[in-house]
Amino acid sequence: MLLRASGDREEKKFNLHSITNSAVLSGVEHGELLRELTEATVLSQWEDLQEIRERACKILGHQTLADILTVASGFNGITRVADSTGIPLDKTTAETTFDLRKTTGIENFNYSNKSNRYDIETDSLTL
């Protein structure tokens, strides 16, 4: 949602389909490099990640790279805490992000959807 809003503010168009489709360019400056960082991290490709970080540092600078990795880690942690404690998406956010979540296919990553796919009971997991 913030990507879309910041694009509006700067009169730039970002392709939100790029979030779940690596073949689509996002329109974000250095987006391909950011995707490489993300994918290497998620896939635990530590040797690749070291090379990508070194390349990113030369392109973006040390402080910018540190800021990017810090923000990404923070968001990941916040999401994990919310997921693990069963905090649902609030009504306003759910309503205002409906189109965004549908467009990007991000609902495929919804934990209740995953639970249904893998036949896992989630009711007993919520606090």
mmCIF file of N, CA, C and O in Angstrom, residues 56-91:
data_model
loop_
_atom_site.group_PDB
_atom_site.id
_atom_site.type_symbol
_atom_site.label_atom_id
_atom_site.label_comp_id
_atom_site.label_asym_id
_atom_site.label_seq_id
_atom_site.Cartn_x
_atom_site.Cartn_y
_atom_site.Cartn_z
ATOM 1 N N ALA A 56 25.730 -4.447 -4.112
ATOM 2 C CA ALA A 56 24.750 -3.436 -3.701
ATOM 3 C C ALA A 56 25.431 -2.290 -2.952
ATOM 4 O O ALA A 56 25.056 -1.126 -3.126
ATOM 5 N N CYS A 57 26.413 -2.605 -2.156
ATOM 6 C CA CYS A 57 27.130 -1.583 -1.404
ATOM 7 C C CYS A 57 27.829 -0.616 -2.351
ATOM 8 O O CYS A 57 27.815 0.600 -2.138
ATOM 9 N N LYS A 58 28.408 -1.133 -3.425
ATOM 10 C CA LYS A 58 29.077 -0.282 -4.416
ATOM 11 C C LYS A 58 28.075 0.608 -5.154
ATOM 12 O O LYS A 58 28.368 1.750 -5.476
ATOM 13 N N ILE A 59 26.883 0.081 -5.395
ATOM 14 C CA ILE A 59 25.873 0.818 -6.150
ATOM 15 C C ILE A 59 25.101 1.793 -5.257
ATOM 16 O O ILE A 59 24.875 2.952 -5.618
ATOM 17 N N LEU A 60 24.703 1.317 -4.083
ATOM 18 C CA LEU A 60 23.824 2.094 -3.213
ATOM 19 C C LEU A 60 24.547 2.841 -2.101
ATOM 20 O O LEU A 60 24.016 3.799 -1.553
ATOM 21 N N GLY A 61 25.724 2.362 -1.749
ATOM 22 C CA GLY A 61 26.448 2.911 -0.612
ATOM 23 C C GLY A 61 26.164 2.091 0.634
ATOM 24 O O GLY A 61 25.109 1.456 0.768
ATOM 25 N N HIS A 62 27.129 2.103 1.545
ATOM 26 C CA HIS A 62 27.045 1.282 2.753
ATOM 27 C C HIS A 62 25.827 1.629 3.611
ATOM 28 O O HIS A 62 25.078 0.756 4.037
ATOM 29 N N GLN A 63 25.622 2.918 3.867
ATOM 30 C CA GLN A 63 24.527 3.324 4.755
ATOM 31 C C GLN A 63 23.161 2.998 4.167
ATOM 32 O O GLN A 63 22.268 2.511 4.869
ATOM 33 N N THR A 64 22.978 3.224 2.876
ATOM 34 C CA THR A 64 21.694 2.921 2.235
ATOM 35 C C THR A 64 21.420 1.429 2.290
ATOM 36 O O THR A 64 20.297 1.007 2.594
ATOM 37 N N LEU A 65 22.438 0.616 2.018
ATOM 38 C CA LEU A 65 22.261 -0.831 2.094
ATOM 39 C C LEU A 65 21.908 -1.259 3.514
ATOM 40 O O LEU A 65 20.993 -2.064 3.722
ATOM 41 N N ALA A 66 22.600 -0.706 4.501
ATOM 42 C CA ALA A 66 22.292 -1.033 5.901
ATOM 43 C C ALA A 66 20.857 -0.633 6.243
ATOM 44 O O ALA A 66 20.141 -1.383 6.919
ATOM 45 N N ASP A 67 20.425 0.533 5.768
ATOM 46 C CA ASP A 67 19.049 0.988 6.018
ATOM 47 C C ASP A 67 18.033 0.037 5.385
ATOM 48 O O ASP A 67 17.036 -0.328 6.014
ATOM 49 N N ILE A 68 18.289 -0.370 4.148
ATOM 50 C CA ILE A 68 17.383 -1.287 3.442
ATOM 51 C C ILE A 68 17.255 -2.594 4.202
ATOM 52 O O ILE A 68 16.146 -3.088 4.441
ATOM 53 N N LEU A 69 18.383 -3.170 4.596
ATOM 54 C CA LEU A 69 18.356 -4.457 5.289
ATOM 55 C C LEU A 69 17.725 -4.339 6.673
ATOM 56 O O LEU A 69 17.012 -5.246 7.114
ATOM 57 N N THR A 70 17.939 -3.219 7.342
ATOM 58 C CA THR A 70 17.339 -3.002 8.665
ATOM 59 C C THR A 70 15.819 -2.891 8.566
ATOM 60 O O THR A 70 15.089 -3.528 9.332
ATOM 61 N N VAL A 71 15.328 -2.104 7.621
ATOM 62 C CA VAL A 71 13.878 -1.943 7.451
ATOM 63 C C VAL A 71 13.237 -3.271 7.056
ATOM 64 O O VAL A 71 12.205 -3.669 7.621
ATOM 65 N N ALA A 72 13.850 -3.980 6.123
ATOM 66 C CA ALA A 72 13.298 -5.272 5.692
ATOM 67 C C ALA A 72 13.241 -6.250 6.860
ATOM 68 O O ALA A 72 12.238 -6.949 7.044
ATOM 69 N N SER A 73 14.284 -6.288 7.661
ATOM 70 C CA SER A 73 14.306 -7.185 8.819
ATOM 71 C C SER A 73 13.247 -6.801 9.841
ATOM 72 O O SER A 73 12.579 -7.660 10.410
ATOM 73 N N GLY A 74 13.097 -5.511 10.053
ATOM 74 C CA GLY A 74 12.093 -5.042 11.006
ATOM 75 C C GLY A 74 10.684 -5.413 10.577
ATOM 76 O O GLY A 74 9.890 -5.914 11.378
ATOM 77 N N PHE A 75 10.364 -5.197 9.309
ATOM 78 C CA PHE A 75 9.035 -5.551 8.813
ATOM 79 C C PHE A 75 8.802 -7.050 8.906
ATOM 80 O O PHE A 75 7.718 -7.487 9.275
ATOM 81 N N ASN A 76 9.827 -7.829 8.588
ATOM 82 C CA ASN A 76 9.694 -9.277 8.683
ATOM 83 C C ASN A 76 9.398 -9.687 10.124
ATOM 84 O O ASN A 76 8.521 -10.504 10.376
ATOM 85 N N GLY A 77 10.111 -9.097 11.065
ATOM 86 C CA GLY A 77 9.902 -9.429 12.473
ATOM 87 C C GLY A 77 8.515 -9.042 12.951
ATOM 88 O O GLY A 77 7.843 -9.812 13.645
ATOM 89 N N ILE A 78 8.057 -7.859 12.584
ATOM 90 C CA ILE A 78 6.726 -7.398 12.990
ATOM 91 C C ILE A 78 5.651 -8.329 12.436
ATOM 92 O O ILE A 78 4.712 -8.707 13.135
ATOM 93 N N THR A 79 5.807 -8.713 11.177
ATOM 94 C CA THR A 79 4.843 -9.620 10.559
ATOM 95 C C THR A 79 4.835 -10.963 11.269
ATOM 96 O O THR A 79 3.771 -11.532 11.527
ATOM 97 N N ARG A 80 5.994 -11.482 11.605
ATOM 98 C CA ARG A 80 6.078 -12.780 12.287
ATOM 99 C C ARG A 80 5.430 -12.725 13.667
ATOM 100 O O ARG A 80 4.764 -13.666 14.077
ATOM 101 N N VAL A 81 5.630 -11.635 14.390
ATOM 102 C CA VAL A 81 5.002 -11.490 15.706
ATOM 103 C C VAL A 81 3.490 -11.476 15.549
ATOM 104 O O VAL A 81 2.767 -12.185 16.262
ATOM 105 N N ALA A 82 2.983 -10.697 14.604
ATOM 106 C CA ALA A 82 1.535 -10.633 14.381
ATOM 107 C C ALA A 82 0.996 -12.005 13.989
ATOM 108 O O ALA A 82 -0.027 -12.450 14.517
ATOM 109 N N ASP A 83 1.685 -12.680 13.080
ATOM 110 C CA ASP A 83 1.239 -14.008 12.637
ATOM 111 C C ASP A 83 1.252 -15.007 13.795
ATOM 112 O O ASP A 83 0.312 -15.774 13.976
ATOM 113 N N SER A 84 2.318 -15.008 14.565
ATOM 114 C CA SER A 84 2.457 -16.025 15.605
ATOM 115 C C SER A 84 1.494 -15.826 16.767
ATOM 116 O O SER A 84 1.140 -16.773 17.456
ATOM 117 N N THR A 85 1.059 -14.584 16.981
ATOM 118 C CA THR A 85 0.111 -14.331 18.065
ATOM 119 C C THR A 85 -1.333 -14.333 17.594
ATOM 120 O O THR A 85 -2.242 -14.165 18.391
ATOM 121 N N GLY A 86 -1.525 -14.496 16.282
ATOM 122 C CA GLY A 86 -2.882 -14.568 15.743
ATOM 123 C C GLY A 86 -3.551 -13.230 15.544
ATOM 124 O O GLY A 86 -4.771 -13.140 15.446
ATOM 125 N N ILE A 87 -2.771 -12.162 15.500
ATOM 126 C CA ILE A 87 -3.342 -10.831 15.295
ATOM 127 C C ILE A 87 -3.865 -10.746 13.864
ATOM 128 O O ILE A 87 -3.101 -10.879 12.914
ATOM 129 N N PRO A 88 -5.162 -10.540 13.686
ATOM 130 C CA PRO A 88 -5.713 -10.466 12.327
ATOM 131 C C PRO A 88 -5.449 -9.107 11.693
ATOM 132 O O PRO A 88 -5.142 -8.135 12.383
ATOM 133 N N LEU A 89 -5.573 -9.055 10.392
ATOM 134 C CA LEU A 89 -5.482 -7.798 9.662
ATOM 135 C C LEU A 89 -6.684 -6.956 10.074
ATOM 136 O O LEU A 89 -7.821 -7.430 10.046
ATOM 137 N N ASP A 90 -6.456 -5.717 10.508
ATOM 138 C CA ASP A 90 -7.582 -4.891 10.964
ATOM 139 C C ASP A 90 -8.518 -4.564 9.803
ATOM 140 O O ASP A 90 -8.129 -4.599 8.640
ATOM 141 N N LYS A 91 -9.770 -4.278 10.136
ATOM 142 C CA LYS A 91 -10.827 -4.092 9.148
ATOM 143 C C LYS A 91 -10.491 -2.989 8.137
ATOM 144 O O LYS A 91 -10.648 -3.185 6.930
#
